[in-house]
mmCIF file of C-alpha atoms in Angstrom:
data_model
loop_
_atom_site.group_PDB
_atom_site.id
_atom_site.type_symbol
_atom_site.label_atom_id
_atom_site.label_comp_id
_atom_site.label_asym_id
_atom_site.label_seq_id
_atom_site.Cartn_x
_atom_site.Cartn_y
_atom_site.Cartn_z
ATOM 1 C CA UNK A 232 -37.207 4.349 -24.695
ATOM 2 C CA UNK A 233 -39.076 2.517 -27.428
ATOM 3 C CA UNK A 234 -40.744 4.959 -28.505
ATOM 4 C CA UNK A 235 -37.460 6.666 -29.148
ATOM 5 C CA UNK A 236 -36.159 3.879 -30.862
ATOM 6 C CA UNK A 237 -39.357 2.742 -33.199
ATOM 7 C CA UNK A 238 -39.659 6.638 -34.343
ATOM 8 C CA UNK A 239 -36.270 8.294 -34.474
ATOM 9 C CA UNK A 240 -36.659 10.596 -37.755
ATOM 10 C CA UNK A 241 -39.721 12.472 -35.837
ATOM 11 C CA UNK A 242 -38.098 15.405 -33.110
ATOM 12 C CA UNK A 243 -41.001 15.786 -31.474
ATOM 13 C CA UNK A 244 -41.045 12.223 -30.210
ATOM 14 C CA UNK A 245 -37.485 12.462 -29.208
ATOM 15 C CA UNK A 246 -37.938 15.959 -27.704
ATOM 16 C CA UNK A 247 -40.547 14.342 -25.633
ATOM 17 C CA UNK A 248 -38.385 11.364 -24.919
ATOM 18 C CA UNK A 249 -35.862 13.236 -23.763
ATOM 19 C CA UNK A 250 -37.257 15.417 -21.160
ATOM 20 C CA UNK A 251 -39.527 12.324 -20.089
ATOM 21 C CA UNK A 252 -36.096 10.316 -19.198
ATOM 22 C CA UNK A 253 -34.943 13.830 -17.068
ATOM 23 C CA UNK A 254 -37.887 14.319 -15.229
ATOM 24 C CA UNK A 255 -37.856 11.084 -14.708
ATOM 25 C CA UNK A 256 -34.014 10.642 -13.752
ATOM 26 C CA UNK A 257 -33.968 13.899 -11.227
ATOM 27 C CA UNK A 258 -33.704 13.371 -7.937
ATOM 28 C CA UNK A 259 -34.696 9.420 -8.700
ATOM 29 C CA UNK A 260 -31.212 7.074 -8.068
ATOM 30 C CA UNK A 261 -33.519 3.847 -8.531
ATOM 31 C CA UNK A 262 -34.649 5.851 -12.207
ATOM 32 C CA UNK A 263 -31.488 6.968 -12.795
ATOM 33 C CA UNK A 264 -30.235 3.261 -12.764
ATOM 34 C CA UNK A 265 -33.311 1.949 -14.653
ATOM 35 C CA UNK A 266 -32.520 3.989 -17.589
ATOM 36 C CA UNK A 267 -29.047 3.231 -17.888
ATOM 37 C CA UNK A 268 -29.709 -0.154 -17.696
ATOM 38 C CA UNK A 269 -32.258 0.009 -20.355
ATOM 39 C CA UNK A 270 -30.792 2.228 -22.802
ATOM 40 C CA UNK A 271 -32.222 5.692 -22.038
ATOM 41 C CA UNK A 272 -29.065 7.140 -22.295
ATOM 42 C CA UNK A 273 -28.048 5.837 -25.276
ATOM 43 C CA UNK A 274 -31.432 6.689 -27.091
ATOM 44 C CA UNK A 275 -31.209 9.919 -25.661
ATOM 45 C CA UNK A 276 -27.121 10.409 -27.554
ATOM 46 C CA UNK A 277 -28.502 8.993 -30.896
ATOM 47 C CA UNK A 278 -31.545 11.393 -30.773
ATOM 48 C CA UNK A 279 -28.943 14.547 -30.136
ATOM 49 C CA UNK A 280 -27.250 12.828 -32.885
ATOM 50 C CA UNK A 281 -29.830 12.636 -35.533
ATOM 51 C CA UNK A 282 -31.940 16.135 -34.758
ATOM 52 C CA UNK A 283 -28.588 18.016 -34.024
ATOM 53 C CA UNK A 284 -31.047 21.077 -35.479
ATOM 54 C CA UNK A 285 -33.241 21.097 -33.230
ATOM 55 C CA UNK A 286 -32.895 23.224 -30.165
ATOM 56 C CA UNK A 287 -35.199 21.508 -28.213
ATOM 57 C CA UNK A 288 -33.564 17.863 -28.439
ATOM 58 C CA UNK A 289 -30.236 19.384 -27.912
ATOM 59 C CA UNK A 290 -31.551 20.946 -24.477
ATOM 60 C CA UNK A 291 -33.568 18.527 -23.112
ATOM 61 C CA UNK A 292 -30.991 15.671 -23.978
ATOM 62 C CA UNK A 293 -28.025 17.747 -22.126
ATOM 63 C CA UNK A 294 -30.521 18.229 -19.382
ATOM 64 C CA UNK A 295 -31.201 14.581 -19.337
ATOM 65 C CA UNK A 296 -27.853 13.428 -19.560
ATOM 66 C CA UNK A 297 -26.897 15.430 -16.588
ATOM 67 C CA UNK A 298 -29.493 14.117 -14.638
ATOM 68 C CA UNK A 299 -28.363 10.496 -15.580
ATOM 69 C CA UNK A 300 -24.633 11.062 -14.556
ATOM 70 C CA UNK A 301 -25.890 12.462 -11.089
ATOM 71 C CA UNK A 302 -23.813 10.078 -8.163
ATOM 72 C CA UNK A 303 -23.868 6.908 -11.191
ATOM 73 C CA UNK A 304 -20.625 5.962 -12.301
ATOM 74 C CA UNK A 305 -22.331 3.341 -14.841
ATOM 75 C CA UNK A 306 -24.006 6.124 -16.468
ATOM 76 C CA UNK A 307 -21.005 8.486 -16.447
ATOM 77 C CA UNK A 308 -18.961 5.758 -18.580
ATOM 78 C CA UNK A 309 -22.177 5.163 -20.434
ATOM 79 C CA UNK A 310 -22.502 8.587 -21.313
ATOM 80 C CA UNK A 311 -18.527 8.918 -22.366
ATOM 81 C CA UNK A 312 -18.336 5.317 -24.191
ATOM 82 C CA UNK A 313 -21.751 5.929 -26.361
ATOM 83 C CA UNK A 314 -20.767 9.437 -27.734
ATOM 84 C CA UNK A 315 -22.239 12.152 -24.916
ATOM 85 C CA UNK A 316 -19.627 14.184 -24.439
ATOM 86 C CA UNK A 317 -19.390 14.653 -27.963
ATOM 87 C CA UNK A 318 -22.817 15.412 -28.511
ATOM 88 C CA UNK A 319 -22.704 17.805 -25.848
ATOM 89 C CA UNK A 320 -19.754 19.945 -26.859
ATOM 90 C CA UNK A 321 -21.407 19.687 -29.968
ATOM 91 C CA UNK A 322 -24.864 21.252 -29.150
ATOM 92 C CA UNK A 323 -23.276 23.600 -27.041
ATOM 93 C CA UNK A 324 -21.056 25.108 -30.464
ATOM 94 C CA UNK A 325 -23.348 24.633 -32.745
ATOM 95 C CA UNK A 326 -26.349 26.753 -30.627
ATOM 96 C CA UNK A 327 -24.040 28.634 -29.252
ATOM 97 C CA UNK A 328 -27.258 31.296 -29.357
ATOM 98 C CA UNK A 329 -29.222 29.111 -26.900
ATOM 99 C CA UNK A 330 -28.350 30.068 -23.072
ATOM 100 C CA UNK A 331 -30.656 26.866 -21.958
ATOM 101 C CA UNK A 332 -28.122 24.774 -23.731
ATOM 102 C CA UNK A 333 -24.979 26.380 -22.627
ATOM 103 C CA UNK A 334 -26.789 25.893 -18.817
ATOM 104 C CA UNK A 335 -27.957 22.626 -19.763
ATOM 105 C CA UNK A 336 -24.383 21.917 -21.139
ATOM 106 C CA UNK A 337 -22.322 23.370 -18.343
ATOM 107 C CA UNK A 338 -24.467 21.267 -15.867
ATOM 108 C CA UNK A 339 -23.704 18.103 -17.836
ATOM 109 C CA UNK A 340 -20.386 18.395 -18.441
ATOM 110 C CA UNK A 341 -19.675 19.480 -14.783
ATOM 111 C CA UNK A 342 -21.752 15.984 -12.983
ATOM 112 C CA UNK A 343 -20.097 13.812 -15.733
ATOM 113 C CA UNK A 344 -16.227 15.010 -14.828
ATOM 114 C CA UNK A 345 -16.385 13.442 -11.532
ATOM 115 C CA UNK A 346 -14.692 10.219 -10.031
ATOM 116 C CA UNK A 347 -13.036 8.352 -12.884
ATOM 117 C CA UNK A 348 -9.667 9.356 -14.480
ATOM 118 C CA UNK A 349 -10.797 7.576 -18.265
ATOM 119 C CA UNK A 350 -14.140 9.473 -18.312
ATOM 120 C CA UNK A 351 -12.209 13.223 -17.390
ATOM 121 C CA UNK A 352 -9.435 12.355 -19.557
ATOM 122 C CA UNK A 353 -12.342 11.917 -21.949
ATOM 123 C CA UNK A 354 -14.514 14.975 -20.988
ATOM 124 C CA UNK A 355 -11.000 17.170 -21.803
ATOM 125 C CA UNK A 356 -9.991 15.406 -25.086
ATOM 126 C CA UNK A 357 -13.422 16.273 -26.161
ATOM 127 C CA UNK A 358 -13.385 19.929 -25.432
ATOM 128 C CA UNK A 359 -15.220 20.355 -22.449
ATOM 129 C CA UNK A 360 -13.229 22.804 -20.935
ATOM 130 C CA UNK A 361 -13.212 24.729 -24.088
ATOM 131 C CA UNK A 362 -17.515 24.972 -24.509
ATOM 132 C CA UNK A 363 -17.560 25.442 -20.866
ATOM 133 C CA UNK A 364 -15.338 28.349 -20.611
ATOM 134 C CA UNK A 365 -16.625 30.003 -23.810
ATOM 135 C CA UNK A 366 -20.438 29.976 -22.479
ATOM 136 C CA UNK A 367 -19.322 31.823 -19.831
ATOM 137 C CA UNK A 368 -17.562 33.853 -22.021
ATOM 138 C CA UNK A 369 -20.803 34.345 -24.120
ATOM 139 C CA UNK A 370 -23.471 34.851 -21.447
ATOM 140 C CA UNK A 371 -21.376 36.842 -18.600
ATOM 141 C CA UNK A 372 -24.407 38.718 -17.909
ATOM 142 C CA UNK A 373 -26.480 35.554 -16.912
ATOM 143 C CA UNK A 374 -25.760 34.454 -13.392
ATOM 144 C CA UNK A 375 -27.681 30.981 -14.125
ATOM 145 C CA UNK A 376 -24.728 29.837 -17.046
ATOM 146 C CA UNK A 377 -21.973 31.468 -14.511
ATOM 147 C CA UNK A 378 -23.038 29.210 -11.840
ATOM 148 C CA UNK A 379 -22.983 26.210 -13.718
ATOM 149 C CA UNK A 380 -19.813 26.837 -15.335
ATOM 150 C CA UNK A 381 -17.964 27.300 -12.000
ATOM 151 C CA UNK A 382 -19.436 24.323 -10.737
ATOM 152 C CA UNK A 383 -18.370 22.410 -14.005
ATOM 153 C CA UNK A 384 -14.719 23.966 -13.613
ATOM 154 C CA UNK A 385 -14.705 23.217 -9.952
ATOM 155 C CA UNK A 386 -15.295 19.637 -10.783
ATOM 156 C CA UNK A 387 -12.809 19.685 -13.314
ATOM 157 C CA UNK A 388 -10.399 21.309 -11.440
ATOM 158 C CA UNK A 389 -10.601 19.044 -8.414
ATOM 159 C CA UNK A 390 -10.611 15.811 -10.259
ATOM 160 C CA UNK A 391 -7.850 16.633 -12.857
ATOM 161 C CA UNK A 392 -5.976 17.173 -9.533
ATOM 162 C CA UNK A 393 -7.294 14.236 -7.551
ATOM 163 C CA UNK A 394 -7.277 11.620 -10.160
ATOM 164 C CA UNK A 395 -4.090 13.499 -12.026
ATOM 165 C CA UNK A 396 -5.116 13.923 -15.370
ATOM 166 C CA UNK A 397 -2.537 16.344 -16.656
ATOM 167 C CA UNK A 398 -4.968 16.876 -19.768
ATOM 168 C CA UNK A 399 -7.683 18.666 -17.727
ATOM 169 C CA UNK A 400 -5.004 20.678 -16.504
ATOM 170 C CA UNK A 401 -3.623 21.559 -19.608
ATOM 171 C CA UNK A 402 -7.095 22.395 -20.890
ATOM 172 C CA UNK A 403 -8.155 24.718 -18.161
ATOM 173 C CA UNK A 404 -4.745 26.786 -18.847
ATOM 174 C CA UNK A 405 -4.711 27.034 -22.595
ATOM 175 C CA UNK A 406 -8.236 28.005 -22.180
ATOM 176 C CA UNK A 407 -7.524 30.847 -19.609
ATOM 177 C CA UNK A 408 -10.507 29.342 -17.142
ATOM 178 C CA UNK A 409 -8.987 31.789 -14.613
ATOM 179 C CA UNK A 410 -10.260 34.403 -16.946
ATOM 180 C CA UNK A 411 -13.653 32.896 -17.191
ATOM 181 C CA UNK A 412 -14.307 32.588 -13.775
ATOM 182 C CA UNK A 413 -12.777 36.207 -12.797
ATOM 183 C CA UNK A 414 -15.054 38.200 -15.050
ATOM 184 C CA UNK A 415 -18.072 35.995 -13.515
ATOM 185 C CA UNK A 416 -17.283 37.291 -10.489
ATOM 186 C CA UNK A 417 -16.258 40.913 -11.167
ATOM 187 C CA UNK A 418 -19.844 40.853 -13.309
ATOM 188 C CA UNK A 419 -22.211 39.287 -10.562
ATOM 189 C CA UNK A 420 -20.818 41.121 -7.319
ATOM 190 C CA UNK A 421 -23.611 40.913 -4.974
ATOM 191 C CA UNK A 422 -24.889 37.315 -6.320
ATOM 192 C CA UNK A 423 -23.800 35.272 -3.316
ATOM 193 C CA UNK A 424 -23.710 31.933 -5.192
ATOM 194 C CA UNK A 425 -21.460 33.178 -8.265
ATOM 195 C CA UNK A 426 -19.230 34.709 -5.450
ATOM 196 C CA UNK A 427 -19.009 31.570 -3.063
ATOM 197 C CA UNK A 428 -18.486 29.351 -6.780
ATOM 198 C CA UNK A 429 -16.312 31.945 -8.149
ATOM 199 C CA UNK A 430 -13.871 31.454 -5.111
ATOM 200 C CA UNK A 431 -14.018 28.391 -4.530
ATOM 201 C CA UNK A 432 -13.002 27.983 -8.514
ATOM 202 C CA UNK A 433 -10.196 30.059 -8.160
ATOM 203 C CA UNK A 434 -8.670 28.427 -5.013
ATOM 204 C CA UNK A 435 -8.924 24.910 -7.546
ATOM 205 C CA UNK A 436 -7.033 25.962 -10.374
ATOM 206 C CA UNK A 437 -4.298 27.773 -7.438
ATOM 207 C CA UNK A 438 -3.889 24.209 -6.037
ATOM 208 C CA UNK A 439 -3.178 22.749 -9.687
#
């Protein structure tokens, strides 16, 4: 993290810094905590911010960020109060050519929208649903960015309903998710997972 700090004009330190933080924040609740508490994740939003050109930032700082949200509430509203959504949405539209950062995006998006009414009311009024349904749009053919953008409208889905959001709600209709995750599952037929995903998205937005 100070590296990132002392040298944020060069990308290739905050590439580096970036996946560093999301190795080191997978499957790692003690890490995950650790970085939140020192500021990974807000190094990690001003390096997406500053090097918004540079593929490899933009993926490895989605992929870290979704690694960071993973069962920590702190980081969640860390993530939404320093800017992450934003700069997730934002990497997502403007390398909209990237799959990795539509999956890396999706992924995000779908372990941050979990728990909290503020941080989904956030994750909507910031266009998650939007980026989300478009990748899958996008990259129908690629069962790894269906997946994660079933699992990212499940969560949505489920937590607009739990925590009643109307906004997520209203996102996922003017958005036509049902769309989305129909053609994911009329394009991946025998892959199990986008099937099982695919279902279990549908039966969300049908209890809305």
């Amino acid at each position: 993290v100070q590296a990132m700090v002392a040298h944020k004009e060069e990308s290739k330190v905050q590439e580096s810094g970036c996946r560093m933080l999301g190795n080191a924040a997978a499957n790692n609740a003690a890490n995950r905590v650790r970085i939140g508490e020192e500021g990974g994740v807000g190094a990690v939003i001003v390096a997406m911010n500053m090097h918004r050109d540079r593929s490899k930032v933009q993926e490895n700082g989605c992929r870290m960020l979704g690694h960071a949200a993973v069962d920590n509430p702190a980081n969640r509203l860390r993530i939404v109060e320093e800017g992450g959504i934003r700069m997730v949405v934002r990497a997502m539209r403007h390398h909209s050519d990237k799959s990795n950062i539509q999956w890396s995006g999706c992924r995000m998006l779908g372990h941050v929208a979990v728990g909290n009414a503020h941080v989904l009311s956030r994750v909507a009024q910031e266009g998650a649903v939007a980026a989300v349904t478009d990748a899958m749009r996008t990259y129908r053919s690629l069962p790894r960015v269906q997946l994660k953008g079933l699992e990212a409208l499940v969560a949505l889905a489920v937590e607009g309903r739990n925590l009643n959001v109307p906004h997520v709600v209203e996102q996922l209709v003017a958005n036509d998710a049902s769309e989305a995750i129909q053609g994911a599952i009329n394009a991946h037929r025998q892959d199990v997972g986008v099937q099982e995903r695919g279902q279990r998205a549908l039966a969300a937005l049908q209890a809305l």
